[in-house]
Amino acid sequence: MPNGLPVVLQLEDVPCLVLGTNAEAESKAEMLERAGAAVTRLDSYHPGCLKGFTLAIAALDHRYLNPVIFREAAQLNVLLNCVDDPPHCRFILASVFERGRLQVAVSTGGACPALAVRLREKLEQELGPEYAAFLEIARNLRDEIASRVPDFNRRRALWYDLVDSPALQLLAENKPEQALQELKLRIRRASQEAAHAPGH
């Protein structure tokens, strides 16, 4: 089976179904709710219960129902995940952690979820809260950057310059004002270079 396509689903107000009463079902329902989905929970499966949903997660204790649920999901075009049963999944949930707006997901395509968890834990230790702070600053600077550096290639180069700047280290040292000054300096320099480029 080929590797799947990693995506980030925008699930705000999207009708989603979680089947099951165990801890896994509880965890998956909470995850969907954090993403803004409109979550419905059912203790058990019954024919036709997937109708009207865009996405469903089956976390039932009795896996013999998974092929039945999978067939119904296929007929209704419902994206389905049967927990710990890759052959009956249309999507697989990665091992995820968040730092503010930063989401890091690790997947083994269902081959060994435990390895995905261990890799996620390693990354979680390496990526501190400064990344969340950096993204908040970057989000607030996007409009200014787009206005001052309208050329796409120059703007892309500027973004890499900002990411590679000392700003992240300054944020890790709890120096947000200095980090912002460093970023603003680089934006101003890029803007001046763009203004003096041939054709301007």
PDB file of C-alpha atoms in Angstrom:
ATOM      1  CA  MET A   1       0.000   0.000   0.000  1.00  0.00           C
ATOM      2  CA  PRO A   2       1.489   3.426  -0.953  1.00  0.00           C
ATOM      3  CA  ASN A   3       2.080   6.147   1.602  1.00  0.00           C
ATOM      4  CA  GLY A   4      -0.904   8.401   2.141  1.00  0.00           C
ATOM      5  CA  LEU A   5      -1.083  12.139   1.503  1.00  0.00           C
ATOM      6  CA  PRO A   6      -0.489  14.232   4.653  1.00  0.00           C
ATOM      7  CA  VAL A   7      -3.081  17.012   4.910  1.00  0.00           C
ATOM      8  CA  VAL A   8      -4.484  19.419   7.498  1.00  0.00           C
ATOM      9  CA  LEU A   9      -8.277  19.280   7.477  1.00  0.00           C
ATOM     10  CA  GLN A  10     -10.266  22.416   8.279  1.00  0.00           C
ATOM     11  CA  LEU A  11     -13.093  20.908  10.339  1.00  0.00           C
ATOM     12  CA  GLU A  12     -14.836  23.908  11.851  1.00  0.00           C
ATOM     13  CA  ASP A  13     -18.573  23.067  12.061  1.00  0.00           C
ATOM     14  CA  VAL A  14     -18.047  19.920   9.954  1.00  0.00           C
ATOM     15  CA  PRO A  15     -20.307  17.056  11.126  1.00  0.00           C
ATOM     16  CA  CYS A  16     -18.140  14.257  12.521  1.00  0.00           C
ATOM     17  CA  LEU A  17     -19.075  10.986  14.194  1.00  0.00           C
ATOM     18  CA  VAL A  18     -17.176   9.043  16.859  1.00  0.00           C
ATOM     19  CA  LEU A  19     -18.262   5.481  17.590  1.00  0.00           C
ATOM     20  CA  GLY A  20     -17.322   3.849  20.903  1.00  0.00           C
ATOM     21  CA  THR A  21     -17.224   4.340  24.659  1.00  0.00           C
ATOM     22  CA  ASN A  22     -13.604   3.559  25.500  1.00  0.00           C
ATOM     23  CA  ALA A  23     -10.714   5.913  26.259  1.00  0.00           C
ATOM     24  CA  GLU A  24      -9.647   5.911  22.604  1.00  0.00           C
ATOM     25  CA  ALA A  25     -13.084   7.141  21.529  1.00  0.00           C
ATOM     26  CA  GLU A  26     -12.981   9.832  24.219  1.00  0.00           C
ATOM     27  CA  SER A  27      -9.553  10.980  23.058  1.00  0.00           C
ATOM     28  CA  LYS A  28     -10.587  11.137  19.397  1.00  0.00           C
ATOM     29  CA  ALA A  29     -13.782  13.053  20.199  1.00  0.00           C
ATOM     30  CA  GLU A  30     -11.812  15.626  22.202  1.00  0.00           C
ATOM     31  CA  MET A  31      -9.305  15.986  19.352  1.00  0.00           C
ATOM     32  CA  LEU A  32     -12.096  16.684  16.847  1.00  0.00           C
ATOM     33  CA  GLU A  33     -13.744  19.162  19.210  1.00  0.00           C
ATOM     34  CA  ARG A  34     -10.454  21.064  19.558  1.00  0.00           C
ATOM     35  CA  ALA A  35     -10.421  21.341  15.765  1.00  0.00           C
ATOM     36  CA  GLY A  36     -13.874  22.949  15.890  1.00  0.00           C
ATOM     37  CA  ALA A  37     -15.804  19.991  14.456  1.00  0.00           C
ATOM     38  CA  ALA A  38     -19.466  19.389  15.239  1.00  0.00           C
ATOM     39  CA  VAL A  39     -19.017  16.055  17.001  1.00  0.00           C
ATOM     40  CA  THR A  40     -21.674  13.416  17.558  1.00  0.00           C
ATOM     41  CA  ARG A  41     -20.898  10.404  19.735  1.00  0.00           C
ATOM     42  CA  LEU A  42     -22.602   7.027  19.569  1.00  0.00           C
ATOM     43  CA  ASP A  43     -21.888   4.135  21.893  1.00  0.00           C
ATOM     44  CA  SER A  44     -22.281   1.541  19.153  1.00  0.00           C
ATOM     45  CA  TYR A  45     -22.743   1.106  15.423  1.00  0.00           C
ATOM     46  CA  HIS A  46     -26.066   0.552  13.705  1.00  0.00           C
ATOM     47  CA  PRO A  47     -26.710   0.456   9.957  1.00  0.00           C
ATOM     48  CA  GLY A  48     -27.218   3.908   8.490  1.00  0.00           C
ATOM     49  CA  CYS A  49     -25.706   5.786  11.424  1.00  0.00           C
ATOM     50  CA  LEU A  50     -22.947   7.312   9.253  1.00  0.00           C
ATOM     51  CA  LYS A  51     -25.447   9.123   7.061  1.00  0.00           C
ATOM     52  CA  GLY A  52     -25.049  12.905   7.158  1.00  0.00           C
ATOM     53  CA  PHE A  53     -21.473  12.879   8.441  1.00  0.00           C
ATOM     54  CA  THR A  54     -18.361  13.990   6.582  1.00  0.00           C
ATOM     55  CA  LEU A  55     -15.863  12.154   8.766  1.00  0.00           C
ATOM     56  CA  ALA A  56     -16.146   9.259  11.195  1.00  0.00           C
ATOM     57  CA  ILE A  57     -13.884   7.485  13.660  1.00  0.00           C
ATOM     58  CA  ALA A  58     -14.736   3.981  14.860  1.00  0.00           C
ATOM     59  CA  ALA A  59     -13.132   3.096  18.192  1.00  0.00           C
ATOM     60  CA  LEU A  60     -15.240   0.078  19.032  1.00  0.00           C
ATOM     61  CA  ASP A  61     -14.106  -2.761  21.274  1.00  0.00           C
ATOM     62  CA  HIS A  62     -15.490  -5.259  18.760  1.00  0.00           C
ATOM     63  CA  ARG A  63     -13.416  -4.890  15.580  1.00  0.00           C
ATOM     64  CA  TYR A  64     -15.448  -7.471  13.672  1.00  0.00           C
ATOM     65  CA  LEU A  65     -17.814  -4.606  12.823  1.00  0.00           C
ATOM     66  CA  ASN A  66     -15.093  -2.577  11.106  1.00  0.00           C
ATOM     67  CA  PRO A  67     -15.527  -4.128   7.631  1.00  0.00           C
ATOM     68  CA  VAL A  68     -19.257  -3.386   7.799  1.00  0.00           C
ATOM     69  CA  ILE A  69     -18.644   0.200   8.878  1.00  0.00           C
ATOM     70  CA  PHE A  70     -15.979   0.552   6.183  1.00  0.00           C
ATOM     71  CA  ARG A  71     -18.389  -0.548   3.442  1.00  0.00           C
ATOM     72  CA  GLU A  72     -21.081   1.862   4.619  1.00  0.00           C
ATOM     73  CA  ALA A  73     -18.576   4.709   4.790  1.00  0.00           C
ATOM     74  CA  ALA A  74     -17.463   3.970   1.220  1.00  0.00           C
ATOM     75  CA  GLN A  75     -21.068   3.970  -0.015  1.00  0.00           C
ATOM     76  CA  LEU A  76     -21.786   7.306   1.696  1.00  0.00           C
ATOM     77  CA  ASN A  77     -18.410   8.937   0.850  1.00  0.00           C
ATOM     78  CA  VAL A  78     -17.589   9.363   4.531  1.00  0.00           C
ATOM     79  CA  LEU A  79     -13.911   9.652   5.481  1.00  0.00           C
ATOM     80  CA  LEU A  80     -13.387   6.827   7.962  1.00  0.00           C
ATOM     81  CA  ASN A  81     -10.749   5.853  10.490  1.00  0.00           C
ATOM     82  CA  CYS A  82     -11.092   2.530  12.272  1.00  0.00           C
ATOM     83  CA  VAL A  83      -8.695   2.816  15.198  1.00  0.00           C
ATOM     84  CA  ASP A  84      -5.681   0.487  14.968  1.00  0.00           C
ATOM     85  CA  ASP A  85      -7.085  -1.170  11.827  1.00  0.00           C
ATOM     86  CA  PRO A  86      -5.296   0.364   8.785  1.00  0.00           C
ATOM     87  CA  PRO A  87      -6.984  -1.845   6.140  1.00  0.00           C
ATOM     88  CA  HIS A  88     -10.311  -0.300   7.164  1.00  0.00           C
ATOM     89  CA  CYS A  89      -9.168   3.325   7.146  1.00  0.00           C
ATOM     90  CA  ARG A  90      -9.518   6.063   4.537  1.00  0.00           C
ATOM     91  CA  PHE A  91      -7.287   8.249   6.674  1.00  0.00           C
ATOM     92  CA  ILE A  92      -4.780   7.587   9.451  1.00  0.00           C
ATOM     93  CA  LEU A  93      -4.294   9.934  12.363  1.00  0.00           C
ATOM     94  CA  ALA A  94      -0.722  11.033  12.922  1.00  0.00           C
ATOM     95  CA  SER A  95       0.924  11.455  16.309  1.00  0.00           C
ATOM     96  CA  VAL A  96       0.627  15.208  16.863  1.00  0.00           C
ATOM     97  CA  PHE A  97       1.810  17.909  19.223  1.00  0.00           C
ATOM     98  CA  GLU A  98       1.192  21.629  19.123  1.00  0.00           C
ATOM     99  CA  ARG A  99       3.105  24.770  19.965  1.00  0.00           C
ATOM    100  CA  GLY A 100       0.514  27.482  19.524  1.00  0.00           C
ATOM    101  CA  ARG A 101      -0.146  27.636  15.780  1.00  0.00           C
ATOM    102  CA  LEU A 102       2.616  25.127  15.053  1.00  0.00           C
ATOM    103  CA  GLN A 103       1.396  21.581  14.527  1.00  0.00           C
ATOM    104  CA  VAL A 104       3.893  18.767  14.095  1.00  0.00           C
ATOM    105  CA  ALA A 105       2.552  15.414  12.951  1.00  0.00           C
ATOM    106  CA  VAL A 106       4.450  12.129  12.615  1.00  0.00           C
ATOM    107  CA  SER A 107       2.970   9.118  10.855  1.00  0.00           C
ATOM    108  CA  THR A 108       4.196   5.622  10.059  1.00  0.00           C
ATOM    109  CA  GLY A 109       1.179   4.902   7.867  1.00  0.00           C
ATOM    110  CA  GLY A 110      -0.187   2.629  10.548  1.00  0.00           C
ATOM    111  CA  ALA A 111       2.865   0.334  10.433  1.00  0.00           C
ATOM    112  CA  CYS A 112       4.134   1.177  13.922  1.00  0.00           C
ATOM    113  CA  PRO A 113       2.256   3.944  15.794  1.00  0.00           C
ATOM    114  CA  ALA A 114       4.568   3.477  18.799  1.00  0.00           C
ATOM    115  CA  LEU A 115       7.533   4.689  16.706  1.00  0.00           C
ATOM    116  CA  ALA A 116       5.527   7.745  15.628  1.00  0.00           C
ATOM    117  CA  VAL A 117       4.858   8.518  19.297  1.00  0.00           C
ATOM    118  CA  ARG A 118       8.538   8.232  20.237  1.00  0.00           C
ATOM    119  CA  LEU A 119       9.593  10.472  17.331  1.00  0.00           C
ATOM    120  CA  ARG A 120       6.928  12.999  18.290  1.00  0.00           C
ATOM    121  CA  GLU A 121       8.221  12.989  21.868  1.00  0.00           C
ATOM    122  CA  LYS A 122      11.750  13.706  20.646  1.00  0.00           C
ATOM    123  CA  LEU A 123      10.581  16.620  18.529  1.00  0.00           C
ATOM    124  CA  GLU A 124       8.441  17.886  21.369  1.00  0.00           C
ATOM    125  CA  GLN A 125      11.549  18.209  23.526  1.00  0.00           C
ATOM    126  CA  GLU A 126      13.467  20.061  20.809  1.00  0.00           C
ATOM    127  CA  LEU A 127      10.775  22.569  19.810  1.00  0.00           C
ATOM    128  CA  GLY A 128      10.118  24.886  22.715  1.00  0.00           C
ATOM    129  CA  PRO A 129       7.524  27.636  23.308  1.00  0.00           C
ATOM    130  CA  GLU A 130       9.638  30.124  21.344  1.00  0.00           C
ATOM    131  CA  TYR A 131       8.212  28.603  18.154  1.00  0.00           C
ATOM    132  CA  ALA A 132       4.667  29.488  19.201  1.00  0.00           C
ATOM    133  CA  ALA A 133       5.803  33.023  20.026  1.00  0.00           C
ATOM    134  CA  PHE A 134       7.601  33.347  16.679  1.00  0.00           C
ATOM    135  CA  LEU A 135       4.493  32.291  14.767  1.00  0.00           C
ATOM    136  CA  GLU A 136       2.340  34.863  16.544  1.00  0.00           C
ATOM    137  CA  ILE A 137       4.804  37.598  15.575  1.00  0.00           C
ATOM    138  CA  ALA A 138       5.022  36.270  12.009  1.00  0.00           C
ATOM    139  CA  ARG A 139       1.235  36.211  11.673  1.00  0.00           C
ATOM    140  CA  ASN A 140       1.054  39.847  12.757  1.00  0.00           C
ATOM    141  CA  LEU A 141       3.777  40.816  10.257  1.00  0.00           C
ATOM    142  CA  ARG A 142       2.326  39.073   7.196  1.00  0.00           C
ATOM    143  CA  ASP A 143       0.339  42.048   5.886  1.00  0.00           C
ATOM    144  CA  GLU A 144       3.242  44.447   6.397  1.00  0.00           C
ATOM    145  CA  ILE A 145       5.624  42.100   4.602  1.00  0.00           C
ATOM    146  CA  ALA A 146       3.209  41.605   1.693  1.00  0.00           C
ATOM    147  CA  SER A 147       2.839  45.377   1.361  1.00  0.00           C
ATOM    148  CA  ARG A 148       6.510  46.303   1.666  1.00  0.00           C
ATOM    149  CA  VAL A 149       7.928  43.405  -0.371  1.00  0.00           C
ATOM    150  CA  PRO A 150       5.344  42.697  -3.105  1.00  0.00           C
ATOM    151  CA  ASP A 151       7.648  40.615  -5.320  1.00  0.00           C
ATOM    152  CA  PHE A 152       7.046  36.933  -4.575  1.00  0.00           C
ATOM    153  CA  ASN A 153      10.639  35.732  -4.904  1.00  0.00           C
ATOM    154  CA  ARG A 154      11.993  38.531  -2.738  1.00  0.00           C
ATOM    155  CA  ARG A 155       9.253  37.932  -0.172  1.00  0.00           C
ATOM    156  CA  ARG A 156      10.016  34.216  -0.047  1.00  0.00           C
ATOM    157  CA  ALA A 157      13.708  34.968   0.480  1.00  0.00           C
ATOM    158  CA  LEU A 158      12.773  37.392   3.250  1.00  0.00           C
ATOM    159  CA  TRP A 159      10.697  34.769   5.060  1.00  0.00           C
ATOM    160  CA  TYR A 160      13.652  32.379   5.074  1.00  0.00           C
ATOM    161  CA  ASP A 161      15.842  35.210   6.316  1.00  0.00           C
ATOM    162  CA  LEU A 162      13.424  35.845   9.186  1.00  0.00           C
ATOM    163  CA  VAL A 163      13.254  32.170  10.128  1.00  0.00           C
ATOM    164  CA  ASP A 164      17.065  31.855  10.041  1.00  0.00           C
ATOM    165  CA  SER A 165      17.584  35.071  12.020  1.00  0.00           C
ATOM    166  CA  PRO A 166      18.472  35.197  15.752  1.00  0.00           C
ATOM    167  CA  ALA A 167      14.798  35.894  16.560  1.00  0.00           C
ATOM    168  CA  LEU A 168      13.978  32.345  17.677  1.00  0.00           C
ATOM    169  CA  GLN A 169      16.975  32.273  19.997  1.00  0.00           C
ATOM    170  CA  LEU A 170      16.030  35.676  21.414  1.00  0.00           C
ATOM    171  CA  LEU A 171      12.510  34.405  22.070  1.00  0.00           C
ATOM    172  CA  ALA A 172      13.952  31.318  23.783  1.00  0.00           C
ATOM    173  CA  GLU A 173      15.885  33.726  26.012  1.00  0.00           C
ATOM    174  CA  ASN A 174      12.619  35.553  26.777  1.00  0.00           C
ATOM    175  CA  LYS A 175      13.611  38.690  24.862  1.00  0.00           C
ATOM    176  CA  PRO A 176      10.527  39.304  22.688  1.00  0.00           C
ATOM    177  CA  GLU A 177      11.184  43.005  22.118  1.00  0.00           C
ATOM    178  CA  GLN A 178      14.671  42.318  20.784  1.00  0.00           C
ATOM    179  CA  ALA A 179      13.324  39.519  18.614  1.00  0.00           C
ATOM    180  CA  LEU A 180      10.734  41.835  17.091  1.00  0.00           C
ATOM    181  CA  GLN A 181      13.369  44.521  16.480  1.00  0.00           C
ATOM    182  CA  GLU A 182      15.574  41.956  14.707  1.00  0.00           C
ATOM    183  CA  LEU A 183      12.714  40.926  12.437  1.00  0.00           C
ATOM    184  CA  LYS A 184      11.664  44.513  11.720  1.00  0.00           C
ATOM    185  CA  LEU A 185      15.247  45.391  10.802  1.00  0.00           C
ATOM    186  CA  ARG A 186      15.357  42.599   8.228  1.00  0.00           C
ATOM    187  CA  ILE A 187      11.969  43.579   6.807  1.00  0.00           C
ATOM    188  CA  ARG A 188      13.106  47.184   6.442  1.00  0.00           C
ATOM    189  CA  ARG A 189      16.312  46.092   4.724  1.00  0.00           C
ATOM    190  CA  ALA A 190      14.410  43.837   2.297  1.00  0.00           C
ATOM    191  CA  SER A 191      11.954  46.639   1.571  1.00  0.00           C
ATOM    192  CA  GLN A 192      14.776  49.054   0.763  1.00  0.00           C
ATOM    193  CA  GLU A 193      16.459  46.507  -1.495  1.00  0.00           C
ATOM    194  CA  ALA A 194      13.167  45.915  -3.307  1.00  0.00           C
ATOM    195  CA  ALA A 195      12.653  49.656  -3.784  1.00  0.00           C
ATOM    196  CA  HIS A 196      16.095  50.043  -5.371  1.00  0.00           C
ATOM    197  CA  ALA A 197      15.861  46.960  -7.575  1.00  0.00           C
ATOM    198  CA  PRO A 198      15.915  47.486 -11.365  1.00  0.00           C
ATOM    199  CA  GLY A 199      12.493  48.359 -12.683  1.00  0.00           C
ATOM    200  CA  HIS A 200      11.439  50.257  -9.561  1.00  0.00           C
TER     201      HIS A 200
END
